[in-house]
mmCIF file of C-alpha atoms in Angstrom:
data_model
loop_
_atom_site.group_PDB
_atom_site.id
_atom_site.type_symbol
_atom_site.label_atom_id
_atom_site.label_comp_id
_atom_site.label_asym_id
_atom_site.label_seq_id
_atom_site.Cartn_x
_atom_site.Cartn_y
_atom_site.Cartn_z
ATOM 1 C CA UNK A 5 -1.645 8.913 9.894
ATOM 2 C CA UNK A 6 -1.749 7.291 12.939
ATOM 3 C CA UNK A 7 0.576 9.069 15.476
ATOM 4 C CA UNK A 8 2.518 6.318 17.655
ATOM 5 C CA UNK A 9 2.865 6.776 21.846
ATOM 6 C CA UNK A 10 6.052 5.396 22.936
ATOM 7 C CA UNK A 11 5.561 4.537 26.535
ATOM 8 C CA UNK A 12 9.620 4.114 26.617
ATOM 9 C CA UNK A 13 11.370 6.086 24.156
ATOM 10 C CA UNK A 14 14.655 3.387 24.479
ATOM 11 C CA UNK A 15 12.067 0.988 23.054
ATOM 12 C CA UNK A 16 11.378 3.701 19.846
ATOM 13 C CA UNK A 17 15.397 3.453 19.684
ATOM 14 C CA UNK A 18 15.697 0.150 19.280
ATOM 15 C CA UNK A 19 12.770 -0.536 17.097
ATOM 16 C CA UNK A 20 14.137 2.425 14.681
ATOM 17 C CA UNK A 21 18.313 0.439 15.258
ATOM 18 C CA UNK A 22 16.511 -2.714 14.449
ATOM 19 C CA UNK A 23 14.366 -1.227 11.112
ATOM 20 C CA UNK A 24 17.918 0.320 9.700
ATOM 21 C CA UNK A 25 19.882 -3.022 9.577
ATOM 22 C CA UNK A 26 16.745 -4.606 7.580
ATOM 23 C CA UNK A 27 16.143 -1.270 5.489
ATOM 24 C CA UNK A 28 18.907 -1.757 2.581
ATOM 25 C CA UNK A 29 17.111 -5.893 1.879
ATOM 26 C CA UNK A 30 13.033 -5.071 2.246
ATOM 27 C CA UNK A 31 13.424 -1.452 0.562
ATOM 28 C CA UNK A 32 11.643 -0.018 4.126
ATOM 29 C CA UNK A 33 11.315 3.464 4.509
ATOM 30 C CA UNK A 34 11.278 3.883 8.913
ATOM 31 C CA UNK A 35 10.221 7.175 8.131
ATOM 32 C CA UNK A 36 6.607 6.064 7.275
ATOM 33 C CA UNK A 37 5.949 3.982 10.553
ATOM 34 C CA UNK A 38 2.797 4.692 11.950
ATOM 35 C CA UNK A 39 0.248 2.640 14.024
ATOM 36 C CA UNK A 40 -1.620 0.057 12.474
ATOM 37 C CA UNK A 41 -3.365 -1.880 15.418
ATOM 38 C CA UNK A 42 -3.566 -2.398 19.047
ATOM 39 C CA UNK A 43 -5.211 -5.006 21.131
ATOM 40 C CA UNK A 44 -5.895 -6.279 24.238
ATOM 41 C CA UNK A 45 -2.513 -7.707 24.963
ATOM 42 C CA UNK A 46 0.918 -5.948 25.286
ATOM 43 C CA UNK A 47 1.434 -6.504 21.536
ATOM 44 C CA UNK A 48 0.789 -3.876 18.704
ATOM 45 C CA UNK A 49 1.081 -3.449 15.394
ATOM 46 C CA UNK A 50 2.961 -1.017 12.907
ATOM 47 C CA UNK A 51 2.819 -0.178 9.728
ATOM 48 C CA UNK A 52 5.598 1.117 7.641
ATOM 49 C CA UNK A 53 5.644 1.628 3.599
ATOM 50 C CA UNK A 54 7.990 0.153 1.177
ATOM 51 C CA UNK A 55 10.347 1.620 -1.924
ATOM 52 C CA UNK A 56 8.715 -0.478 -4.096
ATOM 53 C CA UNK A 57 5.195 0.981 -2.949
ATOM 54 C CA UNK A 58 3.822 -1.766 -0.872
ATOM 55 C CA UNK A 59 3.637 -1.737 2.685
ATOM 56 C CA UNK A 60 4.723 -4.284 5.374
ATOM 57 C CA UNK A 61 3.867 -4.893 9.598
ATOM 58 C CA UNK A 62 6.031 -4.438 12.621
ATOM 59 C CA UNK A 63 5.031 -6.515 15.411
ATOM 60 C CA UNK A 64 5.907 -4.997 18.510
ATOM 61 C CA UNK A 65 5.508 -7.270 21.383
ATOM 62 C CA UNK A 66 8.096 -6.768 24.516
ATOM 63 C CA UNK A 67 9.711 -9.699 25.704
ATOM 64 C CA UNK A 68 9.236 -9.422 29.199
ATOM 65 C CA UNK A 69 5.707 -10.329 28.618
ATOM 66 C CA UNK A 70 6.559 -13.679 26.639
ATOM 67 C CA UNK A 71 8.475 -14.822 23.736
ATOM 68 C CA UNK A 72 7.587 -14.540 20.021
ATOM 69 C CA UNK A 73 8.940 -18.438 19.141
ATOM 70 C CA UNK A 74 5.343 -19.252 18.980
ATOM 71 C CA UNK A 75 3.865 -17.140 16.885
ATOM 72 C CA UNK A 76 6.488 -17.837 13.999
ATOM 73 C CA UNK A 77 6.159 -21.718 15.034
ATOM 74 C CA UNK A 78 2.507 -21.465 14.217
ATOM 75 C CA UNK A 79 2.595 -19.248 11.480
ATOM 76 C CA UNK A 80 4.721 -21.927 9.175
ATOM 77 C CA UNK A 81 2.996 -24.742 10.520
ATOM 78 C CA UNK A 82 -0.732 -22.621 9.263
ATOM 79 C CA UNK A 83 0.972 -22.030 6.149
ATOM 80 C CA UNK A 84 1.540 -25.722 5.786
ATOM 81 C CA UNK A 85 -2.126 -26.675 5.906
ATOM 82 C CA UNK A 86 -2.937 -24.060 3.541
ATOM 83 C CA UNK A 87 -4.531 -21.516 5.680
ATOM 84 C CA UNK A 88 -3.338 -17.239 4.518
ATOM 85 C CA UNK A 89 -1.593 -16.281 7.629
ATOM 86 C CA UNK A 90 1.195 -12.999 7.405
ATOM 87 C CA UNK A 91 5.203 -14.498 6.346
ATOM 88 C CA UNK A 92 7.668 -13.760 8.391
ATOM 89 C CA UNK A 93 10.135 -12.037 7.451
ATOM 90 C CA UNK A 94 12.301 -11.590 10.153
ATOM 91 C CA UNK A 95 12.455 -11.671 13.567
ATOM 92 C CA UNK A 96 14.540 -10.636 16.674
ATOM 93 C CA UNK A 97 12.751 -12.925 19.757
ATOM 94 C CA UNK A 98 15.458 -10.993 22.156
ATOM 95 C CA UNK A 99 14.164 -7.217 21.455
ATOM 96 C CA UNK A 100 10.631 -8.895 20.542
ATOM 97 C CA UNK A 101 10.223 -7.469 16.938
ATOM 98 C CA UNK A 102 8.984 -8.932 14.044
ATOM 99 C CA UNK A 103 8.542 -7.903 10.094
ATOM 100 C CA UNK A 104 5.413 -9.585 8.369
ATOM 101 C CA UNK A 105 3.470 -9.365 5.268
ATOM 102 C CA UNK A 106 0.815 -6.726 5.148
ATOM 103 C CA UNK A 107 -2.858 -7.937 4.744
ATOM 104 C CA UNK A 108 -4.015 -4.935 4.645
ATOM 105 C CA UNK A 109 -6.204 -2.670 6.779
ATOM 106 C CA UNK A 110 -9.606 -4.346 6.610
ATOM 107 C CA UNK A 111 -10.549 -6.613 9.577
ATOM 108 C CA UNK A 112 -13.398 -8.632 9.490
ATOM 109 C CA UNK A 113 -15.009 -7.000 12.144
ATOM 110 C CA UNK A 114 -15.435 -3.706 9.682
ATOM 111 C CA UNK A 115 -16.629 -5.674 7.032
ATOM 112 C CA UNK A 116 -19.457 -7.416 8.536
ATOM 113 C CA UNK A 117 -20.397 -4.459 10.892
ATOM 114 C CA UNK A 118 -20.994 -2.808 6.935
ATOM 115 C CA UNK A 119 -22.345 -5.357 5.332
ATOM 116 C CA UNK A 120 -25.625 -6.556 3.773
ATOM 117 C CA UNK A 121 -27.146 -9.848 4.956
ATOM 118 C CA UNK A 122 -25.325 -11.490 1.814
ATOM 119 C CA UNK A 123 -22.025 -10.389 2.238
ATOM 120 C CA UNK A 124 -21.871 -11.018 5.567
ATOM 121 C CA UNK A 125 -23.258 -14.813 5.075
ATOM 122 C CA UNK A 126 -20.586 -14.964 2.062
ATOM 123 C CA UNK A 127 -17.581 -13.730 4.954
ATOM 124 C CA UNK A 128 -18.785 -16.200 7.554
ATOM 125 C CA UNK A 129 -19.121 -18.991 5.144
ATOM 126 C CA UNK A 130 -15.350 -18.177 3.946
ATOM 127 C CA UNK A 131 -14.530 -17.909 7.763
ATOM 128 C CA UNK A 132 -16.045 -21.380 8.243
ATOM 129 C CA UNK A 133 -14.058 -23.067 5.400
ATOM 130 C CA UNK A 134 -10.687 -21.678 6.928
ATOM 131 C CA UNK A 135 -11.678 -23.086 10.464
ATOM 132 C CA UNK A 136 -12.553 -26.839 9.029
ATOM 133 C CA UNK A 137 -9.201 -26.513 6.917
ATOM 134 C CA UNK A 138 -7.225 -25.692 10.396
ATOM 135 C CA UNK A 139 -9.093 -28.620 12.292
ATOM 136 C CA UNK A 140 -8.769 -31.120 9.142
ATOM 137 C CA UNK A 141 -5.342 -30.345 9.175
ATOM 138 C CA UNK A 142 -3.418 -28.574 12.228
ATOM 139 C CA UNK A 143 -1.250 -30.925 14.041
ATOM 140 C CA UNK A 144 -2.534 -30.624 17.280
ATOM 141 C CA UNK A 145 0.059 -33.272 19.149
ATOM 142 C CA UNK A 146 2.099 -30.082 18.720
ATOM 143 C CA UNK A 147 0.387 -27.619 20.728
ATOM 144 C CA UNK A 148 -0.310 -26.666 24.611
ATOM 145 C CA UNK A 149 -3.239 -28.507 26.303
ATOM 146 C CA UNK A 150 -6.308 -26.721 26.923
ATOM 147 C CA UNK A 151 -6.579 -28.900 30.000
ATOM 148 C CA UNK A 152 -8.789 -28.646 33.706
ATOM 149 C CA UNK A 153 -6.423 -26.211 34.999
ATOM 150 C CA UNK A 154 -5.736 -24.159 31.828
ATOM 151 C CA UNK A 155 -9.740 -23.787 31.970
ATOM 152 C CA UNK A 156 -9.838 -23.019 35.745
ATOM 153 C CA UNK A 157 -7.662 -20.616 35.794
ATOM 154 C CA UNK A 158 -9.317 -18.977 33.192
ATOM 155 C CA UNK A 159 -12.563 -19.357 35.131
ATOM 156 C CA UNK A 160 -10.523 -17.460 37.982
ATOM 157 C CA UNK A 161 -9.829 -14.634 35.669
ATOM 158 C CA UNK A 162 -14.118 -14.144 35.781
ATOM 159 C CA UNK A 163 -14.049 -14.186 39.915
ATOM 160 C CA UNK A 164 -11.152 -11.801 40.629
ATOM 161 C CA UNK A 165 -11.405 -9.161 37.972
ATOM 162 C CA UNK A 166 -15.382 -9.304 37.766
ATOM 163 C CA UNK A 167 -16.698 -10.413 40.643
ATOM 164 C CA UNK A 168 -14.471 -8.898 42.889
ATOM 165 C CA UNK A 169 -12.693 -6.028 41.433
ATOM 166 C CA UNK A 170 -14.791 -4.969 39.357
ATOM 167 C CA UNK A 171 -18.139 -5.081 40.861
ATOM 168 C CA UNK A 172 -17.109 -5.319 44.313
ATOM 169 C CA UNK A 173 -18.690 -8.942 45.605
ATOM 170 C CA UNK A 174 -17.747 -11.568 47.786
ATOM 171 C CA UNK A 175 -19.820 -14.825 47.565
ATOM 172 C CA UNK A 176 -21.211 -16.462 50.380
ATOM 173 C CA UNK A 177 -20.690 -20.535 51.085
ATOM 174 C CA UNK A 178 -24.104 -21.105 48.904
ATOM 175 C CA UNK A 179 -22.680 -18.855 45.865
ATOM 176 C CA UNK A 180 -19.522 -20.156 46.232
ATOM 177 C CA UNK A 181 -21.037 -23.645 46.202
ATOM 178 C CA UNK A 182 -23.206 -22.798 42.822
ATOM 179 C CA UNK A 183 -19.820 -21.604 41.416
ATOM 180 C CA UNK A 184 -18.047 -24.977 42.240
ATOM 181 C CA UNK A 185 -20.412 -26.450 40.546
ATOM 182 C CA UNK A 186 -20.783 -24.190 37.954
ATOM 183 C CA UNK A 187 -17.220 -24.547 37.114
ATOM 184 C CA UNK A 188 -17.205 -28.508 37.025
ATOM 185 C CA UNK A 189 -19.950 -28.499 34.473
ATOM 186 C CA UNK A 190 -17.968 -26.219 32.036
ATOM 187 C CA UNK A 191 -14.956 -28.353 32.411
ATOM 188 C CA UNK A 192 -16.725 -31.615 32.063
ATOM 189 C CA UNK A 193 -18.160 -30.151 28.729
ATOM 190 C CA UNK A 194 -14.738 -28.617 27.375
ATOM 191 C CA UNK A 195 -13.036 -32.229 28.589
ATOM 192 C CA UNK A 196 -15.900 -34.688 26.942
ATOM 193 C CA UNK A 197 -15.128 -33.314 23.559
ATOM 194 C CA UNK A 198 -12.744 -34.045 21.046
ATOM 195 C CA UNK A 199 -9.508 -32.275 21.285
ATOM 196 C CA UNK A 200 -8.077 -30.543 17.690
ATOM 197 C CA UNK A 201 -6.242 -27.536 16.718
ATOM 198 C CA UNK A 202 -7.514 -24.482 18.350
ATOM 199 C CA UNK A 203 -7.048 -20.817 17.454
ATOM 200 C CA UNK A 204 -8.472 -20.220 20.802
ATOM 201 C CA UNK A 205 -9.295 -16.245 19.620
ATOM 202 C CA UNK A 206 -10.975 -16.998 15.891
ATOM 203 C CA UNK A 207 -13.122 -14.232 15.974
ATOM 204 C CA UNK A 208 -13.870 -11.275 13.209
ATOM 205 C CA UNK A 209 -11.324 -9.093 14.646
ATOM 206 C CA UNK A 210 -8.658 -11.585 13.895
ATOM 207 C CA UNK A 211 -9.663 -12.713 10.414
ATOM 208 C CA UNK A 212 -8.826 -10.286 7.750
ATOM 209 C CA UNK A 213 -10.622 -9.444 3.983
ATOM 210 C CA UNK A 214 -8.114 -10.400 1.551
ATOM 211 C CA UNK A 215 -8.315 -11.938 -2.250
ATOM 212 C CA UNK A 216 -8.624 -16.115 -1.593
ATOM 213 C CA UNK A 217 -9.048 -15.001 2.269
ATOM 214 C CA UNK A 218 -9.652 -14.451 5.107
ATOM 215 C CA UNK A 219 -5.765 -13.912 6.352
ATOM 216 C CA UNK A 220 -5.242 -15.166 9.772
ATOM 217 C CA UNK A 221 -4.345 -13.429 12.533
ATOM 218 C CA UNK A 222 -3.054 -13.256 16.400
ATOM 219 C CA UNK A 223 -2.825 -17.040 16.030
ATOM 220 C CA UNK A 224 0.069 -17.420 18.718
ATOM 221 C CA UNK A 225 -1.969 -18.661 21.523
ATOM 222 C CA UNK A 226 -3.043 -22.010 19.947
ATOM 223 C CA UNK A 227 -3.854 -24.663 21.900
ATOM 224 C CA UNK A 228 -5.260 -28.217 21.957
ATOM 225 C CA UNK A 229 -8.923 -27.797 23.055
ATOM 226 C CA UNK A 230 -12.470 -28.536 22.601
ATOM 227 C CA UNK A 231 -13.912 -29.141 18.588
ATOM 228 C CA UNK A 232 -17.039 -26.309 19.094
ATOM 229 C CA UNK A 233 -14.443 -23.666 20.579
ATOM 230 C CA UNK A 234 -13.362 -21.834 17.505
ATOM 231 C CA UNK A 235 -16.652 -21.852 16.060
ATOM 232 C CA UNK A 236 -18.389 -20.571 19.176
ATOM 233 C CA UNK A 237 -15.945 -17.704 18.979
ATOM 234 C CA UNK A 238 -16.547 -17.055 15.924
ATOM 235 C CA UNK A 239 -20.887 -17.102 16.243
ATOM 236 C CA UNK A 240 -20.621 -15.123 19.407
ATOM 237 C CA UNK A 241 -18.002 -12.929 18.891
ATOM 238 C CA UNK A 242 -16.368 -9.735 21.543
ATOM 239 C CA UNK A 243 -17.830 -7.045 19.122
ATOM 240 C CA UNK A 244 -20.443 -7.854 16.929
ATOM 241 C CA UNK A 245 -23.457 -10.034 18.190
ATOM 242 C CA UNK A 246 -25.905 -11.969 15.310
ATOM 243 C CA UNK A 247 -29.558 -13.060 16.232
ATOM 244 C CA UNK A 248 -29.744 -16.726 16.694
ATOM 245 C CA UNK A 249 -31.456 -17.947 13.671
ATOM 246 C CA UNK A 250 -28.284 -16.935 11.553
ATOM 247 C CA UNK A 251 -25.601 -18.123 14.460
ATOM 248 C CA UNK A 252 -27.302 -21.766 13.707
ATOM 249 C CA UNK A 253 -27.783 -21.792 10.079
ATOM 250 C CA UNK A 254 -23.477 -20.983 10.262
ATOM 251 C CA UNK A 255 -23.419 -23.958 12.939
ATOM 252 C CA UNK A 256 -25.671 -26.547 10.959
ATOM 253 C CA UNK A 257 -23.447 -25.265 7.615
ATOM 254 C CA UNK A 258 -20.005 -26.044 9.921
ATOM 255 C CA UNK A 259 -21.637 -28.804 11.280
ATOM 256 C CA UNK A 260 -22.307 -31.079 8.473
ATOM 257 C CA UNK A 261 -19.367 -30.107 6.337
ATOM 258 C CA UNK A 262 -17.381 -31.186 9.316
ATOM 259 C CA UNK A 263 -19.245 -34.838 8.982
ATOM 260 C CA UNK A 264 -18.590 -34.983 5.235
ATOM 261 C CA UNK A 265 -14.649 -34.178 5.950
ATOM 262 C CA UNK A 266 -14.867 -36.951 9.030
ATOM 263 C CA UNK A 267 -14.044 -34.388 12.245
ATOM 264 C CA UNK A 268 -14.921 -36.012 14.930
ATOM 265 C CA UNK A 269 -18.247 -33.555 15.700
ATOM 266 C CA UNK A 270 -21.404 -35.307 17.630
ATOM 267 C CA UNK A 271 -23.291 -36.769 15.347
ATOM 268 C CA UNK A 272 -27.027 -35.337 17.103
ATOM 269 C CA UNK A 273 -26.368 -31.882 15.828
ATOM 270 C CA UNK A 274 -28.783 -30.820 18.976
ATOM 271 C CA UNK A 275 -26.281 -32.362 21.108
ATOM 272 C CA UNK A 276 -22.817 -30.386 19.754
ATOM 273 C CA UNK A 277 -24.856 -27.153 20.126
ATOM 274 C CA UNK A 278 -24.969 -27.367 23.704
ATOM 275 C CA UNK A 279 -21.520 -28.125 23.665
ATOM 276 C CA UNK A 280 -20.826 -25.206 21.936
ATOM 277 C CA UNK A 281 -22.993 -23.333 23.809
ATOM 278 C CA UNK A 282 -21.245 -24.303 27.232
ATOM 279 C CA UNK A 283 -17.972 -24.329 25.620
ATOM 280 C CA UNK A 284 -18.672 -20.168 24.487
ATOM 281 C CA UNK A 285 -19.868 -19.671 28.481
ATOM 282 C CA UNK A 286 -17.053 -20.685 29.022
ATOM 283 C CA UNK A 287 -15.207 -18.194 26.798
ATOM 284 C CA UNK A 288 -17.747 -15.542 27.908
ATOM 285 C CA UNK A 289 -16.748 -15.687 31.345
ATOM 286 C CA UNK A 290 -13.122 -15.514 31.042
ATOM 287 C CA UNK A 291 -13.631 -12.472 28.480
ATOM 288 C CA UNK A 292 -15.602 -10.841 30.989
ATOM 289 C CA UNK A 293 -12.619 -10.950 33.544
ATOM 290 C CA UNK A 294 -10.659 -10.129 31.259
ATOM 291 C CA UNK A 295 -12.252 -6.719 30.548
ATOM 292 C CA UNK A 296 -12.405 -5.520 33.420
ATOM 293 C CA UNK A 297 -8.905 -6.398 34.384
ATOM 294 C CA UNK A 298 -7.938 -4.260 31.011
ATOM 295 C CA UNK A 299 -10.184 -1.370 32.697
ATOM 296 C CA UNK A 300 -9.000 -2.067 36.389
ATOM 297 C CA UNK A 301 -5.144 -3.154 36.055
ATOM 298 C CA UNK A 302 -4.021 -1.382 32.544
ATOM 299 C CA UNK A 303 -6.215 1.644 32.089
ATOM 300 C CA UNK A 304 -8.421 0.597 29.559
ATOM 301 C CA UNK A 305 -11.839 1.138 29.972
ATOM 302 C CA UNK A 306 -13.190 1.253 26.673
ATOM 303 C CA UNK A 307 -13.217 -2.584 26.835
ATOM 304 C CA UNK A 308 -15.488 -2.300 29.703
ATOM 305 C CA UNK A 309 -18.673 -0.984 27.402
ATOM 306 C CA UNK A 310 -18.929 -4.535 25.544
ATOM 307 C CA UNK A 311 -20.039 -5.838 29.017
ATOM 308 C CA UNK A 312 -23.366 -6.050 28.599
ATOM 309 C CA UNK A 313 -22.414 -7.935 25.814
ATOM 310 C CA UNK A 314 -21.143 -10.794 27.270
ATOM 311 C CA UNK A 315 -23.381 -10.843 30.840
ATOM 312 C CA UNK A 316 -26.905 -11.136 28.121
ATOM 313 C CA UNK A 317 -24.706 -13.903 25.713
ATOM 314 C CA UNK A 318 -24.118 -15.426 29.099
ATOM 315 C CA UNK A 319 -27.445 -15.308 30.928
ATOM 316 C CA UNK A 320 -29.336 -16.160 27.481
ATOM 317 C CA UNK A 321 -27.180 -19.357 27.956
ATOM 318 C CA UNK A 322 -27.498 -20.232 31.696
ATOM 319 C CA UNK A 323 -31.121 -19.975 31.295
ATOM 320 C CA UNK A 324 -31.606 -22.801 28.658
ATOM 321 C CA UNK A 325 -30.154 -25.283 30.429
ATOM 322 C CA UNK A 326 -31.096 -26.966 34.306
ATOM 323 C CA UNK A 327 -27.574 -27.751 35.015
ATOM 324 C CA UNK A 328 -26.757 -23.548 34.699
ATOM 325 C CA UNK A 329 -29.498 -22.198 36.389
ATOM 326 C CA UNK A 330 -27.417 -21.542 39.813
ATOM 327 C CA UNK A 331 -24.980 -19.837 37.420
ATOM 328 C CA UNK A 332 -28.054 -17.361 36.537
ATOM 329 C CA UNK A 333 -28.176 -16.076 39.899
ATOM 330 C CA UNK A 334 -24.780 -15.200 40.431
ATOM 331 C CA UNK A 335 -24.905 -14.075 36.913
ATOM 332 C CA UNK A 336 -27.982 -11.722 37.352
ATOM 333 C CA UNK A 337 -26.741 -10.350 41.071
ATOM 334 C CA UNK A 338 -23.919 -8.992 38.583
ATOM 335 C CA UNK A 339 -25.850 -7.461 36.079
ATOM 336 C CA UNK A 340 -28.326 -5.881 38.490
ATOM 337 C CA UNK A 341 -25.216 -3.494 39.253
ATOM 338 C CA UNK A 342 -24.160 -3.397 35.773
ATOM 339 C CA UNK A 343 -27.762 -1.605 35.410
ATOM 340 C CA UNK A 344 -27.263 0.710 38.538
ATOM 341 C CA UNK A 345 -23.873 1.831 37.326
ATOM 342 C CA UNK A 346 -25.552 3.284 33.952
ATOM 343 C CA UNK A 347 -24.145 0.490 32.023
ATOM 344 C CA UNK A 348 -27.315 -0.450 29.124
ATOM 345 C CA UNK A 349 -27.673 -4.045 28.132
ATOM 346 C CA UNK A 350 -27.823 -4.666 24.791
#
């Protein structure tokens, strides 16, 4: 069993208060909660077991670090278009708990990091068909814009948590210049494309093995962004890398079922891999600062190891393409102190 740290033991009260006033409808049993999953945010995940011999999740997500409105708004409006995403079946958005279906504990992270080159071509296939099915048919009007300054300050995460905190650097006017630029040519691409439903985190970790699956997860964040975004998060993933020839036989697979249903992809498929390409830089970047902030702000340094990850996804990237290359300096000052600090590059 998975033993559960209570930062705040008021917050163990009132999860416990909250669990005995649903316990008599759901058949829970509070005394079998134990921790299911943590990520990178302030939420987590509980799992407690049922009379009736099932099991069911706790989401516990404090509300001083954002409301849980849109994570139920999203989950019915998946469920709508046919995608397997946990019920709801309550909620309290003031203490910032919320009782969902169970999917199980297999992410699809585990299952791919075990399996043969046919299962894991079966799993990203499925993954694929659950992506076009959110695209084809998530109302996008309805979500927040992934827009210049949503992306910027994204970018920003990269120079103050990476750069700066993290490995200690302050540009000079030329880097600072190749940045600028840098920067506009990531926006331009995320801007030029079409603009559907986007997970915005649709990666193996948040997909789950289930009968008819995958089961969606940590869909809350949402937004109205770029067409190659979810599917460059899903090739090029935080935890599990593929060699290229696979990441664009998945690509030309999405790519022309995505004609057939009429998504508005480029029709040169040469063309939307770049854009995907860029757009997952993009990503890469952010994720980067991101990291580090989880090792430098909130004591979490395992996240740090999958650096090297991300700097060789980005360099291999910055390298291919003219309009990059002063992006592969700045890039390559970095990972020359990755290497000193005993990180290995993988």
């Amino acid at each position: 069993m998975n033993a559960i740290v209570w930062p705040d033991p008021a917050r163990e009260q009132q999860l416990l208060a909250w669990l005995a006033t649903l316990a008599a409808s759901h058949g829970l049993r509070p005394e079998t909660l134990q921790l299911a999953k943590e990520d990178a945010s302030t939420r987590r995940y509980l799992r407690l077991q049922t009379a009736a011999g099932g099991s069911l999740i706790v989401m516990d997500a404090p509300p001083q670090h954002g409301s849980q409105r849109a994570f139920v708004e999203i989950a019915a409006h998946m469920a709508d278009c046919g995608l397997r995403v946990p019920t709801v079946l309550a909620a309290d958005e003031g203490l910032g708990f919320l009782l969902l279906s169970d999917f199980g504990d297999q992410p699809y992270l585990q299952a791919l990091q075990q399996a043969t080159i046919a299962e894991a071509d079966a799993l990203m296939r499925a993954a694929i068909a659950t992506l076009l099915q959110w695209q084809l048919k998530g109302d996008a009007s309805r979500l927040p814009v992934f827009d210049e300054s949503f992306v910027r300050r994204e970018l920003q995460i990269f120079t103050d948590w990476c750069v700066e905190r993290e490995f200690c650097q302050q540009w000079n006017a030329t880097q600072k210049g190749w940045w600028a630029h840098s920067c506009q040519v990531l926006v331009d691409n995320i801007l030029s494309q079409p603009q559907l439903a986007m997970h915005r985190d649709f990666m193996p970790r948040n997909l789950m093995v289930i009968d008819g699956g995958p089961g969606v997860l940590d869909f809350q964040d949402a937004v109205r962004g770029p067409i190659s975004y979810d599917l460059a998060s899903l090739l090029r993933d935080t935890f599990v890398s593929w060699d290229e020839e696979r990441e664009l036989d998945w690509a030309i697979r999405y790519w022309e079922q995505a004609r057939q249903l009429g998504l508005p992809v480029h029709e040169d498929f040469g063309e939307f891999w770049r854009q995907l390409e860029w757009t997952g830089l993009q990503r890469h970047l952010k994720i980067l600062g991101l990291f580090c902030r989880l090792k430098q702000r909130d004591g979490k340094p395992a996240y740090a190891e999958d650096l090297p990850r991300f700097f060789a996804y980005a360099i291999k990237v910055t390298t291919r393409y003219v309009q990059l290359s002063p992006l592969t300096h700045l890039l390559e000052g970095l990972r020359g102190n990755l290497v000193q600090t005993g990180f290995s590059l993988r």
